[in-house]
Amino acid sequence: MARGVAIPEVREQLLAAADRVLARDGSAALTTRAVTAEAGVANGVMHRHFRDLDEFLAVFIATRLEAVASGAAALLGRAGEGTVTSNLTDATVAVFGASSQAVMSLAAAKPELGPALEHAAGGAGGLGDIERHFAAYLDAEKKLGRIGPGADTQTLAFTLLGTVHHLILTRRGDAPGLPGQVRKIVAALVAGMDAAAAAPGEPEEP
């Protein structure tokens, strides 16, 4: 294996191994030894491509969240099709699928990775991007008249994702029941999207 030639392949091999370890054994099992053993390479291989385990985990989390955000970007293309409730439900369930739940739990369990994760993400591909994609979809639906003209799309996107994230964390991500639970949350939010920004006679807050 020539030096410098197979680096991208080895990096992806290690990241894919981390996916399998995380899914099978949980975040606590993500050690250098476990990941390299799963990848079928020597321990030292990881340190030839990453400064330490923390940098590896930061890159792992950043790339996986970026993939989730890229999937969420497709939601905008569904504006005007199907129903708003179904579109939002499908997209939200996809965002909080089993693999992304595991990655988000890993990120929550490793707050010390914050600076390294921010550097690895390069300001893109995080939960903030997912929220922006959802808000953009809601803006498009508002222009099409499928949700109320007074809908605060930014707040609705934040509320939806934050509520489901809380649901995942507090109920341990009940995968079989998740779509139904998400649909109830989405339906309640969509029903409220027809309300005016402020009730008649009620002054808006500055």
mmCIF file of C-alpha atoms in Angstrom:
data_model
loop_
_atom_site.group_PDB
_atom_site.id
_atom_site.type_symbol
_atom_site.label_atom_id
_atom_site.label_comp_id
_atom_site.label_asym_id
_atom_site.label_seq_id
_atom_site.Cartn_x
_atom_site.Cartn_y
_atom_site.Cartn_z
ATOM 1 C CA MET A 1 0.000 0.000 0.000
ATOM 2 C CA ALA A 2 1.725 3.144 -1.176
ATOM 3 C CA ARG A 3 1.872 5.989 1.324
ATOM 4 C CA GLY A 4 -0.636 8.726 0.480
ATOM 5 C CA VAL A 5 -2.569 6.687 -2.079
ATOM 6 C CA ALA A 6 -5.138 4.808 0.015
ATOM 7 C CA ILE A 7 -5.738 7.394 2.746
ATOM 8 C CA PRO A 8 -9.322 8.220 1.698
ATOM 9 C CA GLU A 9 -10.156 4.501 1.518
ATOM 10 C CA VAL A 10 -8.660 3.782 4.936
ATOM 11 C CA ARG A 11 -10.430 6.746 6.518
ATOM 12 C CA GLU A 12 -13.779 5.595 5.159
ATOM 13 C CA GLN A 13 -12.999 2.042 6.210
ATOM 14 C CA LEU A 14 -12.480 3.248 9.790
ATOM 15 C CA LEU A 15 -15.610 5.423 9.710
ATOM 16 C CA ALA A 16 -17.703 2.528 8.401
ATOM 17 C CA ALA A 17 -16.276 0.320 11.154
ATOM 18 C CA ALA A 18 -17.334 2.938 13.721
ATOM 19 C CA ASP A 19 -20.872 2.800 12.290
ATOM 20 C CA ARG A 20 -21.018 -0.925 12.953
ATOM 21 C CA VAL A 21 -19.497 -0.737 16.441
ATOM 22 C CA LEU A 22 -21.854 2.066 17.441
ATOM 23 C CA ALA A 23 -24.932 0.242 16.137
ATOM 24 C CA ARG A 24 -23.964 -3.043 17.751
ATOM 25 C CA ASP A 25 -22.328 -2.065 21.038
ATOM 26 C CA GLY A 26 -23.184 1.588 21.752
ATOM 27 C CA SER A 27 -21.126 4.741 22.134
ATOM 28 C CA ALA A 28 -19.098 3.496 25.107
ATOM 29 C CA ALA A 29 -17.583 0.803 22.887
ATOM 30 C CA LEU A 30 -16.069 3.295 20.421
ATOM 31 C CA THR A 31 -12.426 2.865 21.359
ATOM 32 C CA THR A 32 -9.408 2.878 19.078
ATOM 33 C CA ARG A 33 -8.946 -0.833 19.600
ATOM 34 C CA ALA A 34 -12.598 -1.673 18.889
ATOM 35 C CA VAL A 35 -12.786 0.428 15.723
ATOM 36 C CA THR A 36 -9.510 -0.768 14.250
ATOM 37 C CA ALA A 37 -10.333 -4.394 15.088
ATOM 38 C CA GLU A 38 -13.712 -3.995 13.366
ATOM 39 C CA ALA A 39 -11.975 -2.441 10.362
ATOM 40 C CA GLY A 40 -9.406 -5.241 10.293
ATOM 41 C CA VAL A 41 -6.384 -2.943 10.617
ATOM 42 C CA ALA A 42 -3.675 -2.379 13.217
ATOM 43 C CA ASN A 43 -4.245 0.140 16.052
ATOM 44 C CA GLY A 44 -1.586 2.448 14.664
ATOM 45 C CA VAL A 45 -3.467 2.928 11.404
ATOM 46 C CA MET A 46 -5.985 5.241 13.043
ATOM 47 C CA HIS A 47 -3.242 7.497 14.363
ATOM 48 C CA ARG A 48 -1.704 7.790 10.914
ATOM 49 C CA HIS A 49 -4.886 9.465 9.686
ATOM 50 C CA PHE A 50 -6.270 11.141 12.825
ATOM 51 C CA ARG A 51 -4.467 12.977 15.606
ATOM 52 C CA ASP A 52 -6.245 10.963 18.315
ATOM 53 C CA LEU A 53 -9.516 9.183 19.075
ATOM 54 C CA ASP A 54 -11.298 12.486 19.802
ATOM 55 C CA GLU A 55 -10.465 13.847 16.355
ATOM 56 C CA PHE A 56 -11.642 10.588 14.784
ATOM 57 C CA LEU A 57 -14.945 10.715 16.686
ATOM 58 C CA ALA A 58 -15.440 14.380 15.757
ATOM 59 C CA VAL A 59 -14.946 13.602 12.064
ATOM 60 C CA PHE A 60 -17.216 10.562 12.382
ATOM 61 C CA ILE A 61 -20.042 12.585 13.960
ATOM 62 C CA ALA A 62 -19.621 15.490 11.524
ATOM 63 C CA THR A 63 -19.725 13.304 8.399
ATOM 64 C CA ARG A 64 -22.755 11.352 9.590
ATOM 65 C CA LEU A 65 -24.697 14.490 10.534
ATOM 66 C CA GLU A 66 -23.768 15.995 7.161
ATOM 67 C CA ALA A 67 -25.315 12.966 5.455
ATOM 68 C CA VAL A 68 -28.501 13.396 7.500
ATOM 69 C CA ALA A 69 -28.630 17.104 6.573
ATOM 70 C CA SER A 70 -28.180 16.265 2.892
ATOM 71 C CA GLY A 71 -31.166 13.943 3.110
ATOM 72 C CA ALA A 72 -33.227 16.673 4.783
ATOM 73 C CA ALA A 73 -32.414 19.024 1.899
ATOM 74 C CA ALA A 74 -34.570 16.838 -0.367
ATOM 75 C CA LEU A 75 -37.654 17.876 1.609
ATOM 76 C CA LEU A 76 -37.888 21.163 -0.299
ATOM 77 C CA GLY A 77 -38.513 19.246 -3.525
ATOM 78 C CA ARG A 78 -41.702 17.800 -2.036
ATOM 79 C CA ALA A 79 -43.385 21.184 -1.594
ATOM 80 C CA GLY A 80 -46.821 21.112 -3.228
ATOM 81 C CA GLU A 81 -46.901 17.311 -3.357
ATOM 82 C CA GLY A 82 -48.738 14.900 -1.054
ATOM 83 C CA THR A 83 -49.717 16.478 2.245
ATOM 84 C CA VAL A 84 -47.692 18.752 4.483
ATOM 85 C CA THR A 85 -48.234 16.380 7.414
ATOM 86 C CA SER A 86 -47.010 13.332 5.495
ATOM 87 C CA ASN A 87 -44.013 15.155 4.043
ATOM 88 C CA LEU A 88 -42.898 16.482 7.414
ATOM 89 C CA THR A 89 -43.515 13.149 9.118
ATOM 90 C CA ASP A 90 -41.465 11.202 6.565
ATOM 91 C CA ALA A 91 -38.610 13.711 6.671
ATOM 92 C CA THR A 92 -38.538 13.881 10.467
ATOM 93 C CA VAL A 93 -38.560 10.100 10.875
ATOM 94 C CA ALA A 94 -35.683 9.914 8.374
ATOM 95 C CA VAL A 95 -33.711 12.550 10.288
ATOM 96 C CA PHE A 96 -34.161 10.641 13.530
ATOM 97 C CA GLY A 97 -33.608 7.155 12.147
ATOM 98 C CA ALA A 98 -31.812 4.559 14.250
ATOM 99 C CA SER A 99 -28.334 5.358 12.918
ATOM 100 C CA SER A 100 -28.692 9.123 13.315
ATOM 101 C CA GLN A 101 -30.163 8.651 16.791
ATOM 102 C CA ALA A 102 -27.016 6.774 17.738
ATOM 103 C CA VAL A 103 -24.778 9.520 16.317
ATOM 104 C CA MET A 104 -26.737 12.268 18.103
ATOM 105 C CA SER A 105 -26.553 10.324 21.363
ATOM 106 C CA LEU A 106 -22.797 9.976 20.865
ATOM 107 C CA ALA A 107 -22.466 13.733 20.329
ATOM 108 C CA ALA A 108 -24.527 14.400 23.471
ATOM 109 C CA ALA A 109 -22.407 11.963 25.474
ATOM 110 C CA LYS A 110 -19.150 13.625 24.346
ATOM 111 C CA PRO A 111 -19.520 17.370 25.060
ATOM 112 C CA GLU A 112 -15.744 17.638 25.198
ATOM 113 C CA LEU A 113 -15.713 17.074 21.436
ATOM 114 C CA GLY A 114 -17.414 20.441 20.852
ATOM 115 C CA PRO A 115 -14.455 22.410 19.450
ATOM 116 C CA ALA A 116 -13.149 19.465 17.423
ATOM 117 C CA LEU A 117 -16.631 18.738 16.090
ATOM 118 C CA GLU A 118 -17.127 22.366 15.050
ATOM 119 C CA HIS A 119 -13.796 22.278 13.222
ATOM 120 C CA ALA A 120 -14.587 18.949 11.541
ATOM 121 C CA ALA A 121 -18.028 20.120 10.432
ATOM 122 C CA GLY A 122 -16.636 23.338 8.964
ATOM 123 C CA GLY A 123 -19.883 25.118 9.804
ATOM 124 C CA ALA A 124 -21.998 22.776 7.679
ATOM 125 C CA GLY A 125 -23.971 19.582 7.985
ATOM 126 C CA GLY A 126 -25.134 19.979 11.579
ATOM 127 C CA LEU A 127 -28.542 20.106 13.197
ATOM 128 C CA GLY A 128 -28.754 23.808 12.328
ATOM 129 C CA ASP A 129 -28.639 22.939 8.629
ATOM 130 C CA ILE A 130 -31.441 20.404 9.083
ATOM 131 C CA GLU A 131 -33.563 23.062 10.770
ATOM 132 C CA ARG A 132 -32.934 25.464 7.879
ATOM 133 C CA HIS A 133 -33.997 22.840 5.333
ATOM 134 C CA PHE A 134 -37.256 22.260 7.203
ATOM 135 C CA ALA A 135 -37.904 26.009 7.435
ATOM 136 C CA ALA A 136 -37.223 26.405 3.699
ATOM 137 C CA TYR A 137 -39.759 23.673 2.958
ATOM 138 C CA LEU A 138 -42.362 25.357 5.162
ATOM 139 C CA ASP A 139 -41.660 28.701 3.455
ATOM 140 C CA ALA A 140 -42.326 27.056 0.098
ATOM 141 C CA GLU A 141 -45.582 25.536 1.352
ATOM 142 C CA LYS A 142 -46.633 28.931 2.731
ATOM 143 C CA LYS A 143 -46.072 30.523 -0.679
ATOM 144 C CA LEU A 144 -48.226 27.787 -2.203
ATOM 145 C CA GLY A 145 -50.994 28.529 0.285
ATOM 146 C CA ARG A 146 -50.852 25.068 1.876
ATOM 147 C CA ILE A 147 -50.165 26.484 5.351
ATOM 148 C CA GLY A 148 -51.394 29.712 6.875
ATOM 149 C CA PRO A 149 -49.855 33.032 5.795
ATOM 150 C CA GLY A 150 -49.116 33.867 9.426
ATOM 151 C CA ALA A 151 -47.064 30.718 10.036
ATOM 152 C CA ASP A 152 -43.692 31.379 11.676
ATOM 153 C CA THR A 153 -41.730 28.810 9.686
ATOM 154 C CA GLN A 154 -38.447 29.216 11.573
ATOM 155 C CA THR A 155 -40.105 28.634 14.935
ATOM 156 C CA LEU A 156 -42.175 25.745 13.600
ATOM 157 C CA ALA A 157 -39.114 23.981 12.208
ATOM 158 C CA PHE A 158 -37.246 24.477 15.489
ATOM 159 C CA THR A 159 -40.245 23.316 17.523
ATOM 160 C CA LEU A 160 -40.774 20.182 15.448
ATOM 161 C CA LEU A 161 -37.152 19.055 15.501
ATOM 162 C CA GLY A 162 -36.634 20.031 19.133
ATOM 163 C CA THR A 163 -39.771 18.224 20.266
ATOM 164 C CA VAL A 164 -38.923 15.020 18.432
ATOM 165 C CA HIS A 165 -35.319 15.180 19.639
ATOM 166 C CA HIS A 166 -36.639 15.466 23.208
ATOM 167 C CA LEU A 167 -38.953 12.527 22.533
ATOM 168 C CA ILE A 168 -36.020 10.448 21.342
ATOM 169 C CA LEU A 169 -33.873 11.302 24.362
ATOM 170 C CA THR A 170 -36.567 10.745 26.974
ATOM 171 C CA ARG A 171 -38.157 7.636 25.493
ATOM 172 C CA ARG A 172 -35.003 5.953 24.261
ATOM 173 C CA GLY A 173 -36.045 6.147 20.614
ATOM 174 C CA ASP A 174 -38.910 3.658 20.437
ATOM 175 C CA ALA A 175 -38.259 2.845 16.771
ATOM 176 C CA PRO A 176 -41.464 0.860 16.032
ATOM 177 C CA GLY A 177 -43.684 3.559 17.514
ATOM 178 C CA LEU A 178 -41.690 6.573 16.338
ATOM 179 C CA PRO A 179 -43.527 7.267 13.035
ATOM 180 C CA GLY A 180 -46.907 7.324 14.773
ATOM 181 C CA GLN A 181 -45.650 9.576 17.554
ATOM 182 C CA VAL A 182 -44.014 11.941 15.076
ATOM 183 C CA ARG A 183 -47.174 12.082 12.965
ATOM 184 C CA LYS A 184 -49.214 13.184 16.005
ATOM 185 C CA ILE A 185 -46.706 15.938 16.768
ATOM 186 C CA VAL A 186 -46.621 17.090 13.145
ATOM 187 C CA ALA A 187 -50.417 17.028 12.842
ATOM 188 C CA ALA A 188 -50.763 19.226 15.924
ATOM 189 C CA LEU A 189 -48.216 21.723 14.589
ATOM 190 C CA VAL A 190 -49.735 21.777 11.100
ATOM 191 C CA ALA A 191 -53.179 22.417 12.591
ATOM 192 C CA GLY A 192 -51.748 25.456 14.350
ATOM 193 C CA MET A 193 -50.140 26.789 11.188
ATOM 194 C CA ASP A 194 -53.453 28.272 10.058
ATOM 195 C CA ALA A 195 -53.561 30.563 13.082
ATOM 196 C CA ALA A 196 -52.651 34.213 12.676
ATOM 197 C CA ALA A 197 -49.322 35.378 14.022
ATOM 198 C CA ALA A 198 -51.198 37.003 16.904
ATOM 199 C CA ALA A 199 -54.782 36.645 18.073
ATOM 200 C CA PRO A 200 -57.161 39.536 17.156
ATOM 201 C CA GLY A 201 -56.654 42.392 19.550
ATOM 202 C CA GLU A 202 -53.565 40.783 21.091
ATOM 203 C CA PRO A 203 -50.444 42.893 20.561
ATOM 204 C CA GLU A 204 -47.411 41.084 19.211
ATOM 205 C CA GLU A 205 -44.340 40.977 21.384
ATOM 206 C CA PRO A 206 -41.492 43.204 20.204
#
